[in-house]
Structure formats: C-alpha cells, structure tokens
Amino acid sequence: MIQSILQGVNFVVANTDAQALEKSLCDKKIQLGINLTKGLGAGALPDVGKNAAEESMMR
C-alpha cells in the first residue's frame, strides 16, 4: 500500500517487534512496549499487545 503513493495519505506503522519495524517501508514508526517486550513481538497475545500500547501511551 505504501508503494502505491496515494495522494493525501500519511502512513504510520506501530509494532512491538523492532525487527519488523526496521523492515517497514514506512517513514513514521512507533515501537510499542519497549520495556515490556524488549523489542520482540507480542507473540500473538492480545493482552501483551494491549499492555505494550498502554506502556507507550504513558511515555
């Protein structure tokens, strides 16, 4: 989708997985739950993702 170069669209990627963020073509990146997940993924666990997002909101 990013490669489509859509006019008037700004993309943002948010992820707990630092490696996945690094590979993203998006310029605007938000790493969630830096302390909680230590840059690893949430392991497909919704509660870990939720807690990571909440941690990041506190910063």
mmCIF file of N, CA and C in Angstrom:
data_model
loop_
_atom_site.group_PDB
_atom_site.id
_atom_site.type_symbol
_atom_site.label_atom_id
_atom_site.label_comp_id
_atom_site.label_asym_id
_atom_site.label_seq_id
_atom_site.Cartn_x
_atom_site.Cartn_y
_atom_site.Cartn_z
ATOM 1 N N MET A 1 0.816 -1.184 0.000
ATOM 2 C CA MET A 1 0.000 0.000 0.000
ATOM 3 C C MET A 1 0.869 1.260 0.000
ATOM 4 N N ILE A 2 1.935 1.236 0.766
ATOM 5 C CA ILE A 2 2.833 2.386 0.824
ATOM 6 C C ILE A 2 3.434 2.656 -0.550
ATOM 7 N N GLN A 3 3.733 1.604 -1.274
ATOM 8 C CA GLN A 3 4.332 1.750 -2.598
ATOM 9 C C GLN A 3 3.347 2.316 -3.623
ATOM 10 N N SER A 4 2.061 2.345 -3.297
ATOM 11 C CA SER A 4 1.049 2.876 -4.216
ATOM 12 C C SER A 4 1.127 4.390 -4.362
ATOM 13 N N ILE A 5 1.813 5.062 -3.426
ATOM 14 C CA ILE A 5 1.964 6.518 -3.412
ATOM 15 C C ILE A 5 0.594 7.193 -3.544
ATOM 16 N N LEU A 6 -0.253 6.974 -2.578
ATOM 17 C CA LEU A 6 -1.590 7.549 -2.553
ATOM 18 C C LEU A 6 -1.522 9.013 -2.147
ATOM 19 N N GLN A 7 -2.137 9.874 -2.917
ATOM 20 C CA GLN A 7 -2.148 11.305 -2.635
ATOM 21 C C GLN A 7 -2.960 11.587 -1.370
ATOM 22 N N GLY A 8 -2.421 12.419 -0.485
ATOM 23 C CA GLY A 8 -3.129 12.845 0.717
ATOM 24 C C GLY A 8 -3.176 11.807 1.826
ATOM 25 N N VAL A 9 -2.395 10.758 1.716
ATOM 26 C CA VAL A 9 -2.401 9.696 2.726
ATOM 27 C C VAL A 9 -1.053 9.671 3.435
ATOM 28 N N ASN A 10 -1.092 9.672 4.756
ATOM 29 C CA ASN A 10 0.114 9.531 5.569
ATOM 30 C C ASN A 10 0.037 8.192 6.288
ATOM 31 N N PHE A 11 1.062 7.396 6.156
ATOM 32 C CA PHE A 11 1.097 6.090 6.792
ATOM 33 C C PHE A 11 1.924 6.144 8.069
ATOM 34 N N VAL A 12 1.482 5.372 9.060
ATOM 35 C CA VAL A 12 2.207 5.201 10.316
ATOM 36 C C VAL A 12 2.180 3.709 10.631
ATOM 37 N N VAL A 13 3.309 3.173 11.049
ATOM 38 C CA VAL A 13 3.355 1.774 11.454
ATOM 39 C C VAL A 13 3.686 1.719 12.943
ATOM 40 N N ALA A 14 2.956 0.880 13.677
ATOM 41 C CA ALA A 14 3.201 0.680 15.106
ATOM 42 C C ALA A 14 3.321 -0.817 15.348
ATOM 43 N N ASN A 15 4.341 -1.205 16.105
ATOM 44 C CA ASN A 15 4.585 -2.625 16.324
ATOM 45 C C ASN A 15 5.453 -2.787 17.569
ATOM 46 N N THR A 16 5.340 -3.928 18.222
ATOM 47 C CA THR A 16 6.241 -4.231 19.337
ATOM 48 C C THR A 16 7.550 -4.818 18.829
ATOM 49 N N ASP A 17 7.530 -5.351 17.630
ATOM 50 C CA ASP A 17 8.672 -6.057 17.040
ATOM 51 C C ASP A 17 9.607 -5.080 16.327
ATOM 52 N N ALA A 18 10.758 -4.813 16.931
ATOM 53 C CA ALA A 18 11.714 -3.848 16.376
ATOM 54 C C ALA A 18 12.226 -4.285 15.010
ATOM 55 N N GLN A 19 12.402 -5.575 14.817
ATOM 56 C CA GLN A 19 12.897 -6.087 13.538
ATOM 57 C C GLN A 19 11.878 -5.841 12.424
ATOM 58 N N ALA A 20 10.613 -6.044 12.716
ATOM 59 C CA ALA A 20 9.560 -5.799 11.732
ATOM 60 C C ALA A 20 9.481 -4.314 11.397
ATOM 61 N N LEU A 21 9.653 -3.459 12.401
ATOM 62 C CA LEU A 21 9.644 -2.015 12.155
ATOM 63 C C LEU A 21 10.793 -1.609 11.244
ATOM 64 N N GLU A 22 11.942 -2.197 11.469
ATOM 65 C CA GLU A 22 13.122 -1.877 10.664
ATOM 66 C C GLU A 22 12.895 -2.221 9.197
ATOM 67 N N LYS A 23 12.184 -3.287 8.934
ATOM 68 C CA LYS A 23 11.925 -3.732 7.562
ATOM 69 C C LYS A 23 10.810 -2.944 6.875
ATOM 70 N N SER A 24 10.023 -2.211 7.645
ATOM 71 C CA SER A 24 8.888 -1.482 7.082
ATOM 72 C C SER A 24 9.346 -0.352 6.166
ATOM 73 N N LEU A 25 8.609 -0.139 5.101
ATOM 74 C CA LEU A 25 8.891 0.950 4.168
ATOM 75 C C LEU A 25 8.374 2.291 4.679
ATOM 76 N N CYS A 26 7.601 2.266 5.731
ATOM 77 C CA CYS A 26 7.005 3.479 6.285
ATOM 78 C C CYS A 26 8.071 4.337 6.975
ATOM 79 N N ASP A 27 7.962 5.646 6.791
ATOM 80 C CA ASP A 27 8.903 6.570 7.430
ATOM 81 C C ASP A 27 8.557 6.835 8.891
ATOM 82 N N LYS A 28 7.275 6.801 9.213
ATOM 83 C CA LYS A 28 6.817 7.110 10.571
ATOM 84 C C LYS A 28 6.584 5.806 11.319
ATOM 85 N N LYS A 29 7.466 5.534 12.285
ATOM 86 C CA LYS A 29 7.432 4.268 13.011
ATOM 87 C C LYS A 29 7.293 4.510 14.506
ATOM 88 N N ILE A 30 6.457 3.690 15.143
ATOM 89 C CA ILE A 30 6.269 3.757 16.588
ATOM 90 C C ILE A 30 6.518 2.363 17.150
ATOM 91 N N GLN A 31 7.528 2.252 18.006
ATOM 92 C CA GLN A 31 7.775 0.968 18.654
ATOM 93 C C GLN A 31 6.996 0.941 19.961
ATOM 94 N N LEU A 32 6.121 -0.029 20.087
ATOM 95 C CA LEU A 32 5.277 -0.163 21.268
ATOM 96 C C LEU A 32 5.930 -1.072 22.303
ATOM 97 N N GLY A 33 5.732 -0.734 23.568
ATOM 98 C CA GLY A 33 6.153 -1.604 24.663
ATOM 99 C C GLY A 33 7.635 -1.906 24.709
ATOM 100 N N ILE A 34 8.453 -0.885 24.559
ATOM 101 C CA ILE A 34 9.906 -1.092 24.529
ATOM 102 C C ILE A 34 10.387 -1.833 25.781
ATOM 103 N N ASN A 35 9.924 -1.438 26.950
ATOM 104 C CA ASN A 35 10.358 -2.090 28.195
ATOM 105 C C ASN A 35 9.694 -3.452 28.390
ATOM 106 N N LEU A 36 8.450 -3.554 27.990
ATOM 107 C CA LEU A 36 7.695 -4.790 28.196
ATOM 108 C C LEU A 36 8.171 -5.926 27.295
ATOM 109 N N THR A 37 8.322 -5.652 26.014
ATOM 110 C CA THR A 37 8.654 -6.724 25.066
ATOM 111 C C THR A 37 10.130 -6.758 24.687
ATOM 112 N N LYS A 38 10.884 -5.757 25.110
ATOM 113 C CA LYS A 38 12.327 -5.684 24.808
ATOM 114 C C LYS A 38 12.605 -5.765 23.303
ATOM 115 N N GLY A 39 11.680 -5.196 22.506
ATOM 116 C CA GLY A 39 11.867 -5.173 21.057
ATOM 117 C C GLY A 39 11.396 -6.421 20.343
ATOM 118 N N LEU A 40 10.865 -7.372 21.092
ATOM 119 C CA LEU A 40 10.349 -8.597 20.486
ATOM 120 C C LEU A 40 8.860 -8.434 20.212
ATOM 121 N N GLY A 41 8.298 -9.348 19.479
ATOM 122 C CA GLY A 41 6.873 -9.298 19.185
ATOM 123 C C GLY A 41 6.039 -9.631 20.410
ATOM 124 N N ALA A 42 4.738 -9.474 20.259
ATOM 125 C CA ALA A 42 3.804 -9.764 21.339
ATOM 126 C C ALA A 42 3.418 -11.241 21.368
ATOM 127 N N GLY A 43 3.938 -12.026 20.449
ATOM 128 C CA GLY A 43 3.664 -13.460 20.438
ATOM 129 C C GLY A 43 2.215 -13.801 20.153
ATOM 130 N N ALA A 44 1.535 -12.955 19.391
ATOM 131 C CA ALA A 44 0.116 -13.150 19.053
ATOM 132 C C ALA A 44 -0.770 -13.191 20.299
ATOM 133 N N LEU A 45 -0.294 -12.562 21.370
ATOM 134 C CA LEU A 45 -1.059 -12.494 22.617
ATOM 135 C C LEU A 45 -1.675 -11.102 22.741
ATOM 136 N N PRO A 46 -2.992 -11.007 22.592
ATOM 137 C CA PRO A 46 -3.646 -9.698 22.617
ATOM 138 C C PRO A 46 -3.354 -8.881 23.873
ATOM 139 N N ASP A 47 -3.283 -9.535 25.022
ATOM 140 C CA ASP A 47 -3.023 -8.801 26.267
ATOM 141 C C ASP A 47 -1.629 -8.185 26.277
ATOM 142 N N VAL A 48 -0.657 -8.873 25.690
ATOM 143 C CA VAL A 48 0.699 -8.326 25.609
ATOM 144 C C VAL A 48 0.693 -7.104 24.695
ATOM 145 N N GLY A 49 0.008 -7.196 23.569
ATOM 146 C CA GLY A 49 -0.103 -6.057 22.663
ATOM 147 C C GLY A 49 -0.791 -4.873 23.319
ATOM 148 N N LYS A 50 -1.865 -5.148 24.037
ATOM 149 C CA LYS A 50 -2.603 -4.093 24.752
ATOM 150 C C LYS A 50 -1.711 -3.428 25.794
ATOM 151 N N ASN A 51 -1.024 -4.237 26.584
ATOM 152 C CA ASN A 51 -0.142 -3.687 27.617
ATOM 153 C C ASN A 51 1.016 -2.904 27.013
ATOM 154 N N ALA A 52 1.516 -3.358 25.878
ATOM 155 C CA ALA A 52 2.598 -2.644 25.192
ATOM 156 C C ALA A 52 2.110 -1.281 24.710
ATOM 157 N N ALA A 53 0.908 -1.242 24.160
ATOM 158 C CA ALA A 53 0.344 0.029 23.700
ATOM 159 C C ALA A 53 0.110 0.971 24.877
ATOM 160 N N GLU A 54 -0.408 0.434 25.978
ATOM 161 C CA GLU A 54 -0.646 1.260 27.166
ATOM 162 C C GLU A 54 0.665 1.791 27.734
ATOM 163 N N GLU A 55 1.707 0.962 27.753
ATOM 164 C CA GLU A 55 3.016 1.415 28.219
ATOM 165 C C GLU A 55 3.497 2.592 27.375
ATOM 166 N N SER A 56 3.331 2.470 26.077
ATOM 167 C CA SER A 56 3.808 3.514 25.168
ATOM 168 C C SER A 56 3.012 4.803 25.301
ATOM 169 N N MET A 57 1.754 4.701 25.673
ATOM 170 C CA MET A 57 0.936 5.903 25.872
ATOM 171 C C MET A 57 1.401 6.693 27.083
ATOM 172 N N MET A 58 2.022 6.027 28.041
ATOM 173 C CA MET A 58 2.487 6.680 29.263
ATOM 174 C C MET A 58 3.753 7.497 29.030
ATOM 175 N N ARG A 59 4.461 7.234 27.921
ATOM 176 C CA ARG A 59 5.713 7.950 27.652
ATOM 177 C C ARG A 59 5.443 9.300 27.092
#
